[in-house]
mmCIF file of C-alpha atoms and ligand atoms in Angstrom:
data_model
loop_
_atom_site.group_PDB
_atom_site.id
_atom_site.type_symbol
_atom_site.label_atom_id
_atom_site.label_comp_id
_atom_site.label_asym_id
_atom_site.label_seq_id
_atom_site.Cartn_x
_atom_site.Cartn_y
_atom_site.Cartn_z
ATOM 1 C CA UNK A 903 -20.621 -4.123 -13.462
ATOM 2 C CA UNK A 904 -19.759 -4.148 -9.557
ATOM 3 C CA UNK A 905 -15.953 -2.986 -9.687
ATOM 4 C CA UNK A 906 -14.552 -3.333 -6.453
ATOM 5 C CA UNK A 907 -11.985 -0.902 -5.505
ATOM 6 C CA UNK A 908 -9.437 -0.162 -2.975
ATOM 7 C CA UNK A 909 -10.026 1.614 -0.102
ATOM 8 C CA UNK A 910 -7.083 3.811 0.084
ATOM 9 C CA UNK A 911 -5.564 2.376 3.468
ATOM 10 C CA UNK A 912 -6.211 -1.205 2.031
ATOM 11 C CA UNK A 913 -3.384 -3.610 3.489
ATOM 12 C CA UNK A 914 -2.691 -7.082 1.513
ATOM 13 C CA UNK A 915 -3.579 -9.976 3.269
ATOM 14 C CA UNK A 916 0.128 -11.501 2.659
ATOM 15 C CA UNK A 917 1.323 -8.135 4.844
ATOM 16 C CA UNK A 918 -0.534 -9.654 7.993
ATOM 17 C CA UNK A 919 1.298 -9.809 10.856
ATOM 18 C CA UNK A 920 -0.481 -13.351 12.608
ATOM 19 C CA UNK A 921 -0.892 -11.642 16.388
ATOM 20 C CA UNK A 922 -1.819 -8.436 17.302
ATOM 21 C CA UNK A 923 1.062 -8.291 19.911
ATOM 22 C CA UNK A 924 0.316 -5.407 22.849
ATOM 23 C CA UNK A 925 2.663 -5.731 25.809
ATOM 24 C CA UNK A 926 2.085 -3.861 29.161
ATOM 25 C CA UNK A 927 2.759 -0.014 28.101
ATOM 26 C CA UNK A 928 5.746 -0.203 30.917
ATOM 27 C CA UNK A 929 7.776 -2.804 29.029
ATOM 28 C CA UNK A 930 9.590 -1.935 25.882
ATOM 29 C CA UNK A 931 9.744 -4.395 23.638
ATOM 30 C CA UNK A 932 13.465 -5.328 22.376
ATOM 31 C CA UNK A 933 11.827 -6.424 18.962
ATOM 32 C CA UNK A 934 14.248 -3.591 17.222
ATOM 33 C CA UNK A 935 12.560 -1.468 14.730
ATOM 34 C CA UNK A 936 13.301 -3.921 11.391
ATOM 35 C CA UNK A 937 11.087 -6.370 13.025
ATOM 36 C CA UNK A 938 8.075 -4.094 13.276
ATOM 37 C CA UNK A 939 8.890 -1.320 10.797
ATOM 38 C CA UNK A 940 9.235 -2.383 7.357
ATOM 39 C CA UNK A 941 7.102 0.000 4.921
ATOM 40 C CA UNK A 942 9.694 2.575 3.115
ATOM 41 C CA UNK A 943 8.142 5.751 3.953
ATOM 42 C CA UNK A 944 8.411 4.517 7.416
ATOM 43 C CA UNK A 945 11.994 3.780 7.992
ATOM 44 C CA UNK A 946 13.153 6.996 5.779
ATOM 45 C CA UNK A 947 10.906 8.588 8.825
ATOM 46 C CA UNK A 948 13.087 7.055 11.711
ATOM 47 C CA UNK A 949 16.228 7.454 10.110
ATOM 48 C CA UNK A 950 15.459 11.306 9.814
ATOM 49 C CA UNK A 951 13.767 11.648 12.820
ATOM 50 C CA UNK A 952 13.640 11.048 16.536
ATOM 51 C CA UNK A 953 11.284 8.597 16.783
ATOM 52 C CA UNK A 954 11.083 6.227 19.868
ATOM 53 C CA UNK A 955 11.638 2.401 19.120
ATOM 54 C CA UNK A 956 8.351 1.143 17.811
ATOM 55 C CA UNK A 957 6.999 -1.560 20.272
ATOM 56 C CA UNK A 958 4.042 -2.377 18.493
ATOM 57 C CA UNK A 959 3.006 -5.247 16.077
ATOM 58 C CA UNK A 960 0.478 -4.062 13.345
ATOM 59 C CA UNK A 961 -0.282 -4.549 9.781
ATOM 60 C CA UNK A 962 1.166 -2.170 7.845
ATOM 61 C CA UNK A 963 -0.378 0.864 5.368
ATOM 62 C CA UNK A 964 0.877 0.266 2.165
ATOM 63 C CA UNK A 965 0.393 4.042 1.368
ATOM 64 C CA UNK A 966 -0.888 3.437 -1.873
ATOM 65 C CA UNK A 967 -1.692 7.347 -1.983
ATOM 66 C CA UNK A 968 2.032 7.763 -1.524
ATOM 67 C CA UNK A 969 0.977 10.574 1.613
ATOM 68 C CA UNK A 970 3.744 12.439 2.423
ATOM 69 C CA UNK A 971 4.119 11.562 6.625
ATOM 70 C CA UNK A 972 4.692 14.484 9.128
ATOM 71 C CA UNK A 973 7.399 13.350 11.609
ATOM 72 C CA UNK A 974 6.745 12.530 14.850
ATOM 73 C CA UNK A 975 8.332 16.043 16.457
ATOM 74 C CA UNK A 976 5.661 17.717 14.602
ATOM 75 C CA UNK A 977 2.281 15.284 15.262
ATOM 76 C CA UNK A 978 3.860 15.783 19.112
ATOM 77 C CA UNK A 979 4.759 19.261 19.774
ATOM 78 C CA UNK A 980 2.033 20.993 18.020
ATOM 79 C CA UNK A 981 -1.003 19.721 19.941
ATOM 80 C CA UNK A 982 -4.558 20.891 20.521
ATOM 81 C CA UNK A 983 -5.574 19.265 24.317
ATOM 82 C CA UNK A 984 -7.625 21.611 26.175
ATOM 83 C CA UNK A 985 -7.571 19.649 29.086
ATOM 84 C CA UNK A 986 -3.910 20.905 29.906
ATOM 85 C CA UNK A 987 -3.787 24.325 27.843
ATOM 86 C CA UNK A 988 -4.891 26.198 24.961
ATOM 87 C CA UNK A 989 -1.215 26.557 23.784
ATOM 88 C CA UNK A 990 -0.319 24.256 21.419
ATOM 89 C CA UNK A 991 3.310 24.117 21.827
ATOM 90 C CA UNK A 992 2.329 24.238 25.619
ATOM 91 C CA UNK A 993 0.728 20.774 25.648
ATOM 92 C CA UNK A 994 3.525 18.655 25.306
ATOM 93 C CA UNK A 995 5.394 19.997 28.794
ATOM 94 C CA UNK A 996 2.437 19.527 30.651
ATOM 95 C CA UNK A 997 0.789 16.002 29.668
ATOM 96 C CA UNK A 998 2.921 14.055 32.383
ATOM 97 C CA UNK A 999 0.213 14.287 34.514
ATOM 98 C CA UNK A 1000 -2.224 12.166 32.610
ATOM 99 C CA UNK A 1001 -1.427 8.931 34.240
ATOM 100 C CA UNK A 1002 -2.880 5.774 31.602
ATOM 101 C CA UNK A 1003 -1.747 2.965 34.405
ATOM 102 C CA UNK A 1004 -5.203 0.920 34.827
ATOM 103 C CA UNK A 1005 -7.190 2.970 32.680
ATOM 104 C CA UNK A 1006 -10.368 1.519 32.485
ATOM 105 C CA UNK A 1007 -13.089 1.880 29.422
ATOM 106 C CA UNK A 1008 -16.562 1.883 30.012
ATOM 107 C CA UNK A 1009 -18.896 0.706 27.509
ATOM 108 C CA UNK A 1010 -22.544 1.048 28.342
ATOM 109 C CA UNK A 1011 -25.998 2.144 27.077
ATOM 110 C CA UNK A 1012 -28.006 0.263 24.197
ATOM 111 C CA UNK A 1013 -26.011 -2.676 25.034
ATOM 112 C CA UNK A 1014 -26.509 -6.468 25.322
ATOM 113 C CA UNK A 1015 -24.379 -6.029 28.106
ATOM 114 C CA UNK A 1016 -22.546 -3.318 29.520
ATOM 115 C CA UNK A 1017 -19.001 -3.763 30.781
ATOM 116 C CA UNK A 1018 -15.446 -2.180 32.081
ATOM 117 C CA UNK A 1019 -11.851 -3.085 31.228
ATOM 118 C CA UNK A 1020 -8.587 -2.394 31.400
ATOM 119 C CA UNK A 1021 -7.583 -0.366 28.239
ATOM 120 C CA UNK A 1022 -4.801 -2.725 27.923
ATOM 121 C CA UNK A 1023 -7.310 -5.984 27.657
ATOM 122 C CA UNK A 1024 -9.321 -4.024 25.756
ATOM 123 C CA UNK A 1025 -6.285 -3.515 23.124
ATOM 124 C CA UNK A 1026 -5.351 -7.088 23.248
ATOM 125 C CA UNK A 1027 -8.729 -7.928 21.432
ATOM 126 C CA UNK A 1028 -7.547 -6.588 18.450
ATOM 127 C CA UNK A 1029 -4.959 -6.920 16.101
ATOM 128 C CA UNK A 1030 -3.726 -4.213 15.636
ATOM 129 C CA UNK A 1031 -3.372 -1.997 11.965
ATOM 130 C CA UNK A 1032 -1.559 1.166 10.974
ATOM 131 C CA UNK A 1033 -3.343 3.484 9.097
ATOM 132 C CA UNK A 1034 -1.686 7.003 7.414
ATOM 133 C CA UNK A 1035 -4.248 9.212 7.442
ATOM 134 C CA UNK A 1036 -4.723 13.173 6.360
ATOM 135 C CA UNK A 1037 -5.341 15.019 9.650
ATOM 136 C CA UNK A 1038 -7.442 18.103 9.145
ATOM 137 C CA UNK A 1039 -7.987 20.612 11.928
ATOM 138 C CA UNK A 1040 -11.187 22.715 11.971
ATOM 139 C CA UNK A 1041 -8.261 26.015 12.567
ATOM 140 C CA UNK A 1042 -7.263 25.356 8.966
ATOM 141 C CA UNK A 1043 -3.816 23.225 9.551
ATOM 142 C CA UNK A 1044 -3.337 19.737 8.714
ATOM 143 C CA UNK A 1045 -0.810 16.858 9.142
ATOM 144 C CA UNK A 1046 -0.336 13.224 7.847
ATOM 145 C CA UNK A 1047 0.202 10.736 10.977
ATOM 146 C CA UNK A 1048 0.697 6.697 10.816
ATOM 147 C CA UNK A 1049 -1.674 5.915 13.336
ATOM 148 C CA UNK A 1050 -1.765 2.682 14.977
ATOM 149 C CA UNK A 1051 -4.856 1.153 16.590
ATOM 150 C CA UNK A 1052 -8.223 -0.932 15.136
ATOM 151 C CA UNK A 1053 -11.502 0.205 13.811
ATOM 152 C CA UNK A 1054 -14.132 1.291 15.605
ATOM 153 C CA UNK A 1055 -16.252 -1.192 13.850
ATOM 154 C CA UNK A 1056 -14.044 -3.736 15.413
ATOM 155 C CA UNK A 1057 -15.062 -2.432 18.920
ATOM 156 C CA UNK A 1058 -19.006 -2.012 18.136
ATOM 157 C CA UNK A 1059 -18.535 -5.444 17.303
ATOM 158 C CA UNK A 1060 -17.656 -6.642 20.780
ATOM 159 C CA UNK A 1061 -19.723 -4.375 22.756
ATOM 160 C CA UNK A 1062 -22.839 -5.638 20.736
ATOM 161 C CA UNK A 1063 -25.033 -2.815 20.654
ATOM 162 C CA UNK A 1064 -29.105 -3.346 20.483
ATOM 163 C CA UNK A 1065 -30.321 -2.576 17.295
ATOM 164 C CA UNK A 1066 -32.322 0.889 18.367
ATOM 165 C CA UNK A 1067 -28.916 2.418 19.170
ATOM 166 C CA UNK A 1068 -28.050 4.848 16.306
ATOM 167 C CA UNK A 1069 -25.337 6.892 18.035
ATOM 168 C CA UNK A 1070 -22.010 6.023 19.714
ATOM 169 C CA UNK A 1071 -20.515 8.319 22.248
ATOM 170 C CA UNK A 1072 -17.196 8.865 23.018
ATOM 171 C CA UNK A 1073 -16.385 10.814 26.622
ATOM 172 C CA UNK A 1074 -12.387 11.323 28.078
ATOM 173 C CA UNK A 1075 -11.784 10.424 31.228
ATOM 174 C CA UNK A 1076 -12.828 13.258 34.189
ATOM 175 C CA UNK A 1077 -10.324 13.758 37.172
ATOM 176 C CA UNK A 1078 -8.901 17.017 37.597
ATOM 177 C CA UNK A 1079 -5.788 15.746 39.044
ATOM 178 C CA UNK A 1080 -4.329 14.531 35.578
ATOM 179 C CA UNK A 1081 -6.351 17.132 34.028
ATOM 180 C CA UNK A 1082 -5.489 20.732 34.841
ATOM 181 C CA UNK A 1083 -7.911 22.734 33.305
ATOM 182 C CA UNK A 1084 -10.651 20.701 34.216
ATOM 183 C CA UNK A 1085 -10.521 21.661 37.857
ATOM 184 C CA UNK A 1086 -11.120 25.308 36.663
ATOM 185 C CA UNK A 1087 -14.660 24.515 36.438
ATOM 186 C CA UNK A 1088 -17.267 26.882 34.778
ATOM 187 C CA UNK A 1089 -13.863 28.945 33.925
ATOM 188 C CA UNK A 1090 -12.522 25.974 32.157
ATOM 189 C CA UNK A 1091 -11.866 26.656 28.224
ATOM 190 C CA UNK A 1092 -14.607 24.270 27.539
ATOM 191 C CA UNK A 1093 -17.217 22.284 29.507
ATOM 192 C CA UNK A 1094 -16.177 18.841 30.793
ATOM 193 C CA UNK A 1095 -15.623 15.833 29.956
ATOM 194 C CA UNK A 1096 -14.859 16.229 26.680
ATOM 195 C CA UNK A 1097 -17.694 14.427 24.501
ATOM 196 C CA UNK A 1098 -17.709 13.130 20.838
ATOM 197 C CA UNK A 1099 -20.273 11.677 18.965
ATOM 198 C CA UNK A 1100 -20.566 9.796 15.598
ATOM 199 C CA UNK A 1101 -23.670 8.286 13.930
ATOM 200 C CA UNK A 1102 -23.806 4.524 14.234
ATOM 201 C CA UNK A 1103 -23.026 3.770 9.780
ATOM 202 C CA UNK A 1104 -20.152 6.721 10.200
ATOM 203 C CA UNK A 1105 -18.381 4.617 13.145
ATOM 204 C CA UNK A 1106 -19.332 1.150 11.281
ATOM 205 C CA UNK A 1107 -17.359 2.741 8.568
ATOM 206 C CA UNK A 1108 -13.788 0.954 7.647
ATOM 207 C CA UNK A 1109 -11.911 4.382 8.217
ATOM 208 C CA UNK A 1110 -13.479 5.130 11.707
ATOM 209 C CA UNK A 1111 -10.377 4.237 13.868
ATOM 210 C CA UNK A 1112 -9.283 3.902 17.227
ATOM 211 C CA UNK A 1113 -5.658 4.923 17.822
ATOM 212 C CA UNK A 1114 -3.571 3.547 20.703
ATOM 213 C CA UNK A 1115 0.096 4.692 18.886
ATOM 214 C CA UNK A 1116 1.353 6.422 16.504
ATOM 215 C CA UNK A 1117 4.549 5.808 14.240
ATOM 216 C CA UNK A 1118 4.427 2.066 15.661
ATOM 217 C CA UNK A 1119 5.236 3.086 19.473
ATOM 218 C CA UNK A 1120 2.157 3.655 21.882
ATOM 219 C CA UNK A 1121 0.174 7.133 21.778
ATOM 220 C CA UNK A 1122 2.426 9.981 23.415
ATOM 221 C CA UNK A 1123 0.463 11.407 25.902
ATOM 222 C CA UNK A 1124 0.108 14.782 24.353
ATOM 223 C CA UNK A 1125 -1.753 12.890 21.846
ATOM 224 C CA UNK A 1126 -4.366 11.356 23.467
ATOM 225 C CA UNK A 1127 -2.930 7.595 25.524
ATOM 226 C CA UNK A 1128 -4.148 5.576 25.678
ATOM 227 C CA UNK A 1129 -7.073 5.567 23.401
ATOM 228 C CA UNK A 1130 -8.030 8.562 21.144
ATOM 229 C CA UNK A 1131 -10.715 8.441 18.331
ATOM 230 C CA UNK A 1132 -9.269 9.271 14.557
ATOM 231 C CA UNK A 1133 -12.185 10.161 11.962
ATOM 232 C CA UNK A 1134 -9.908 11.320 9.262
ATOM 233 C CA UNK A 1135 -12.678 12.462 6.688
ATOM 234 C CA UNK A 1136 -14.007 14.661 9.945
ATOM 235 C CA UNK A 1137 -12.304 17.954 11.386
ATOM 236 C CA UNK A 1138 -9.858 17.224 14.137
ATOM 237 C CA UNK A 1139 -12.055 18.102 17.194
ATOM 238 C CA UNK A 1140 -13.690 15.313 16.497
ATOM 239 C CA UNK A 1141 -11.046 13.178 17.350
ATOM 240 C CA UNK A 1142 -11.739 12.718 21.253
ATOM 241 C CA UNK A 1143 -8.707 11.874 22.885
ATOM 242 C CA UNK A 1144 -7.998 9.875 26.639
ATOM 243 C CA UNK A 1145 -11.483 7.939 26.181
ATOM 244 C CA UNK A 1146 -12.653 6.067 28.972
ATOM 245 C CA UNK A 1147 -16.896 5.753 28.496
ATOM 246 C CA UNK A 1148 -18.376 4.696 25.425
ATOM 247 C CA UNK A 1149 -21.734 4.221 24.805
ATOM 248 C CA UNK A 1150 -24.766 4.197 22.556
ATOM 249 C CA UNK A 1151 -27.645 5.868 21.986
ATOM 250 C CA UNK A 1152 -31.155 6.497 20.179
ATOM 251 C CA UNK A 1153 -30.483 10.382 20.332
ATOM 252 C CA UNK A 1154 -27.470 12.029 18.603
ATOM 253 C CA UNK A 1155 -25.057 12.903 21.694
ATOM 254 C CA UNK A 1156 -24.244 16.554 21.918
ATOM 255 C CA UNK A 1157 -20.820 17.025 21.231
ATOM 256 C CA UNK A 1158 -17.932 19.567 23.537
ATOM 257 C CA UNK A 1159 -17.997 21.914 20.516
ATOM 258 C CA UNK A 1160 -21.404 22.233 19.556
ATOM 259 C CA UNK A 1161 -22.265 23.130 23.147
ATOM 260 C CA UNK A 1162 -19.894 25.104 23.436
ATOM 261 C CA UNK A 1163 -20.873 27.528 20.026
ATOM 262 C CA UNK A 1164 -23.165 25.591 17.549
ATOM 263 C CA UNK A 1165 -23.133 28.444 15.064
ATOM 264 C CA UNK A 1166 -19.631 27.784 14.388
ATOM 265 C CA UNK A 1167 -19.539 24.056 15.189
ATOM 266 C CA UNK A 1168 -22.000 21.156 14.485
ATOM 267 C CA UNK A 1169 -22.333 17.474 15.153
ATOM 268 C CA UNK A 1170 -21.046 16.108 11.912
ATOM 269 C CA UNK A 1171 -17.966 18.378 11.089
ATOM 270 C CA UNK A 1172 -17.323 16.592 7.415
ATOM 271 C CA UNK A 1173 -14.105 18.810 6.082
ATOM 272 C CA UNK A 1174 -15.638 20.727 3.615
ATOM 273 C CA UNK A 1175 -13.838 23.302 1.437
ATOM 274 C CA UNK A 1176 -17.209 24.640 0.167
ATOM 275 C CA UNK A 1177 -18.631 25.361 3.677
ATOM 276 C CA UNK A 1178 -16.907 28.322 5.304
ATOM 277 C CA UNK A 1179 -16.170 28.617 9.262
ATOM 278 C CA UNK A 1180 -18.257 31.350 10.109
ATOM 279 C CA UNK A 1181 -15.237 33.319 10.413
ATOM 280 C CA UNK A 1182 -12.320 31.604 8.012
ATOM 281 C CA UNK A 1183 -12.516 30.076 4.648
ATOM 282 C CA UNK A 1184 -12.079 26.152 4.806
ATOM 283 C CA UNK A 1185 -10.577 26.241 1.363
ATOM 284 C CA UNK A 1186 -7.428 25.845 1.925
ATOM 285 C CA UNK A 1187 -5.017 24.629 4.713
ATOM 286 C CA UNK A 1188 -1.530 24.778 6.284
ATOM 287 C CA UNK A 1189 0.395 21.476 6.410
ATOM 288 C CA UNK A 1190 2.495 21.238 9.153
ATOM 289 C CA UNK A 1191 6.201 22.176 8.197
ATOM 290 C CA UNK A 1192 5.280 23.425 5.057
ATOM 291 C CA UNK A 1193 5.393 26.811 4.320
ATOM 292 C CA UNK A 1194 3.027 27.375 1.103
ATOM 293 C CA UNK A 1195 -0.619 26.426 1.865
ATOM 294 C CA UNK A 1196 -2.860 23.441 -0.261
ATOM 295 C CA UNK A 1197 -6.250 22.821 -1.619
ATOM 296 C CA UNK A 1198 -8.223 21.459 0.878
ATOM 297 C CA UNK A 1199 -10.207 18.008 -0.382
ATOM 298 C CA UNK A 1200 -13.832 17.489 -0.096
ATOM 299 C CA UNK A 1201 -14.069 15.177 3.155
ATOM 300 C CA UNK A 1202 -10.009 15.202 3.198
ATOM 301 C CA UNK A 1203 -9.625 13.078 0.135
ATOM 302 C CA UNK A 1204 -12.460 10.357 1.344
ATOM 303 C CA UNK A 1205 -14.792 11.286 -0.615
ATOM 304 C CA UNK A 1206 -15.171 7.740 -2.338
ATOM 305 C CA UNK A 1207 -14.713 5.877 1.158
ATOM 306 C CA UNK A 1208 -17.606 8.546 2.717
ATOM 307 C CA UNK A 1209 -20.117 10.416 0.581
ATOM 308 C CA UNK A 1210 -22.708 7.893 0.410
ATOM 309 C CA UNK A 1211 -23.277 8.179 4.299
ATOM 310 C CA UNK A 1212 -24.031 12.127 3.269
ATOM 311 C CA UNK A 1213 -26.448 11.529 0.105
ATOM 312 C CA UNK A 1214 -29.329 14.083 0.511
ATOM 313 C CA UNK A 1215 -28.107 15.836 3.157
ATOM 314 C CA UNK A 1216 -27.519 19.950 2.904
ATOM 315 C CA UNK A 1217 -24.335 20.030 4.162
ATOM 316 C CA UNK A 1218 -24.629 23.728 4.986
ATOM 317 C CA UNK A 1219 -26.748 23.372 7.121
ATOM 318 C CA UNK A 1220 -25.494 20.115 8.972
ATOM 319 C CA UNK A 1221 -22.023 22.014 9.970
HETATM 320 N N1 MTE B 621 -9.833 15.622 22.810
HETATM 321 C C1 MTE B 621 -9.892 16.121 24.050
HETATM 322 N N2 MTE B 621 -10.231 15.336 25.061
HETATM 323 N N3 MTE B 621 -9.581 17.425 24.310
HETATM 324 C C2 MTE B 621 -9.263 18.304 23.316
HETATM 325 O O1 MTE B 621 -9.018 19.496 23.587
HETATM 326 N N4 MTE B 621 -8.922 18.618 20.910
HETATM 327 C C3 MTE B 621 -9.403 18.165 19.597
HETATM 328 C C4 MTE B 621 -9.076 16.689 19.352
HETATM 329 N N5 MTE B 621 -9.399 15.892 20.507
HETATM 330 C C5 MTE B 621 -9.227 17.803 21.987
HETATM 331 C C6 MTE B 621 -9.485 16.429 21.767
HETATM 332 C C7 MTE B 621 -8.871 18.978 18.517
HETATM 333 S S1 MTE B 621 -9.519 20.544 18.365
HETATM 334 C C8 MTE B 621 -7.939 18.500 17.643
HETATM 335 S S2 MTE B 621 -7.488 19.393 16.256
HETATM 336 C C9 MTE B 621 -7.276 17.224 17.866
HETATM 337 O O2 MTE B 621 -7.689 16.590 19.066
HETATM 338 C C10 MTE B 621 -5.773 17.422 17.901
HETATM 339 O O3 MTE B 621 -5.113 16.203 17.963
HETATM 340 P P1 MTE B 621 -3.512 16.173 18.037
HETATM 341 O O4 MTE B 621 -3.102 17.033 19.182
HETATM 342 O O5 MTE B 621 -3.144 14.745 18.204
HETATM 343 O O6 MTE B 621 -3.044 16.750 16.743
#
């Protein structure tokens, strides 16, 4: 029998908000957060923490898996962005620089047609979800965020790729002037623009997201505005954040970290609590703001959403 069963971020249909409403990121929307905010674990959030007035609309997470949410001082103080610093309380003070006023997204390659527009057109396309997802990092810390954003299925969809493209590409934005520690050059901590890749069935996936906000408010800066990448059964560095070129391939792109060490780092990145870091155990983790650590899950608790995509592959040797 052919059981079909709930993804884990699975919204009802009578939960759907009718527009996908994204106003210019300058105006704040008086919509006051009852309007907009309504699931439980989200208002007990607010009410505890200091969390900006959301001015999105979205369709909620029910959060069937009852995840326990990090607050939004934690998902935006402790912040890996090497564009500004390798100090991840450091990022936060230094990501006014990124300016996301007529950010433009490129989307080119195996294309019926390529194209460039505005992020905020871009956004409009969509209507918007939230999705609470666990957040691993590859460093062995973790956090649960209510991302808000659409799939990147959603986005393949409308940049109609040609059927020999098996890759998408993800690249930030390059210009040194919003970017500190890109103008360092050949010194910088990695090599820019910062590049992420995924295999075209892992982006076609319903979990493969695009995130313009977080806790129902537009994407602090720190955290990747205006468009980041969230592959939540994937280590963080996968996660590009400030995207502006996407584009698809035959080849598999080669990602920031895998050029920068593939011993340690690999295209595909799957969490994997069987599968070592060369020089840390993966088995376990730190949430953020807990003190005692946890089991890490196979692909983060995916497992049923993602391990077909992985069947017959050695995943020791595809790091
Ligand atoms: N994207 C860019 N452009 N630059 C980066 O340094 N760091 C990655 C990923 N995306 C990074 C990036 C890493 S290592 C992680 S763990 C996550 O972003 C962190 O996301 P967060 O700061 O929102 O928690």
């Amino acid at each position: 029998m052919n059981i079909i069963k709930k993804p884990s971020w699975n919204i009802s249909e009578n939960e759907v908000t009718p527009e996908a409403l994204f106003n210019s990121r300058r105006t704040f929307l008086k919509l006051g957060a009852a309007a907009l905010v309504t699931s439980g674990a989200l208002i007990e959030a607010l009410a505890k923490d200091n969390i900006p007035v959301p001015n999105l609309k979205y369709l909620k997470d029910k959060n069937i898996n009852n995840l326990d949410l990090n607050t939004y001082e934690q998902i935006t103080t402790y912040n890996n962005f090497y564009e500004f610093t390798t100090s991840k309380g450091g990022v936060k003070d230094l990501a006014h620089t990124l300016d996301t006023n007529n950010w433009e997204v490129e989307i080119s390659g195996l294309v019926e047609k390529p194209f460039t527009i505005d992020v905020n057109d871009l956004i409009k396309k969509f209507t918007l979800e939230e999705r609470i997802y666990r957040f691993r990092c590859v460093e062995g810390w973790s956090m649960v965020v209510p991302w808000n954003g659409f799939t990147v299925a959603d986005l393949i969809k409308l940049a109609k790729p040609l059927s020999k493209a098996k890759y998408i590409r993800f690249e930030t934005k390059y210009d040194d002037d919003m970017f500190p520690d890109q103008r360092r050059g050949v010194f910088g901590a990695v090599d820019y623009p910062y590049v992420e890749g995924l295999r075209m069935d892992e982006a076609m996936n319903d979990l493969s997201f695009l995130a313009v906000g977080l806790y129902g408010s537009i994407l602090p800066k720190q955290n990747g505005a205006p468009l980041r990448l969230v592959v939540p059964w994937k280590y963080g560095f996968k996660s590009i954040k400030s995207i502006s070129k996407i584009s698809f391939h035959e080849e598999e792109p080669l990602n920031t970290w895998q050029k920068s060490n593939s011993r340690e780092y690999g295209f595909y990145a799957n969490v994997n609590p069987n599968v070592d870091h060369p020089r840390w155990s993966q088995k376990r983790e730190r949430v953020l703001g807990k003190f005692l650590k946890q089991r890490t899950l196979m692909f983060n608790g995916y497992e049923k959403e993602v391990g077909h995509l992985y069947n017959g592959m050695d995943l020791r040797k595809y790091i």
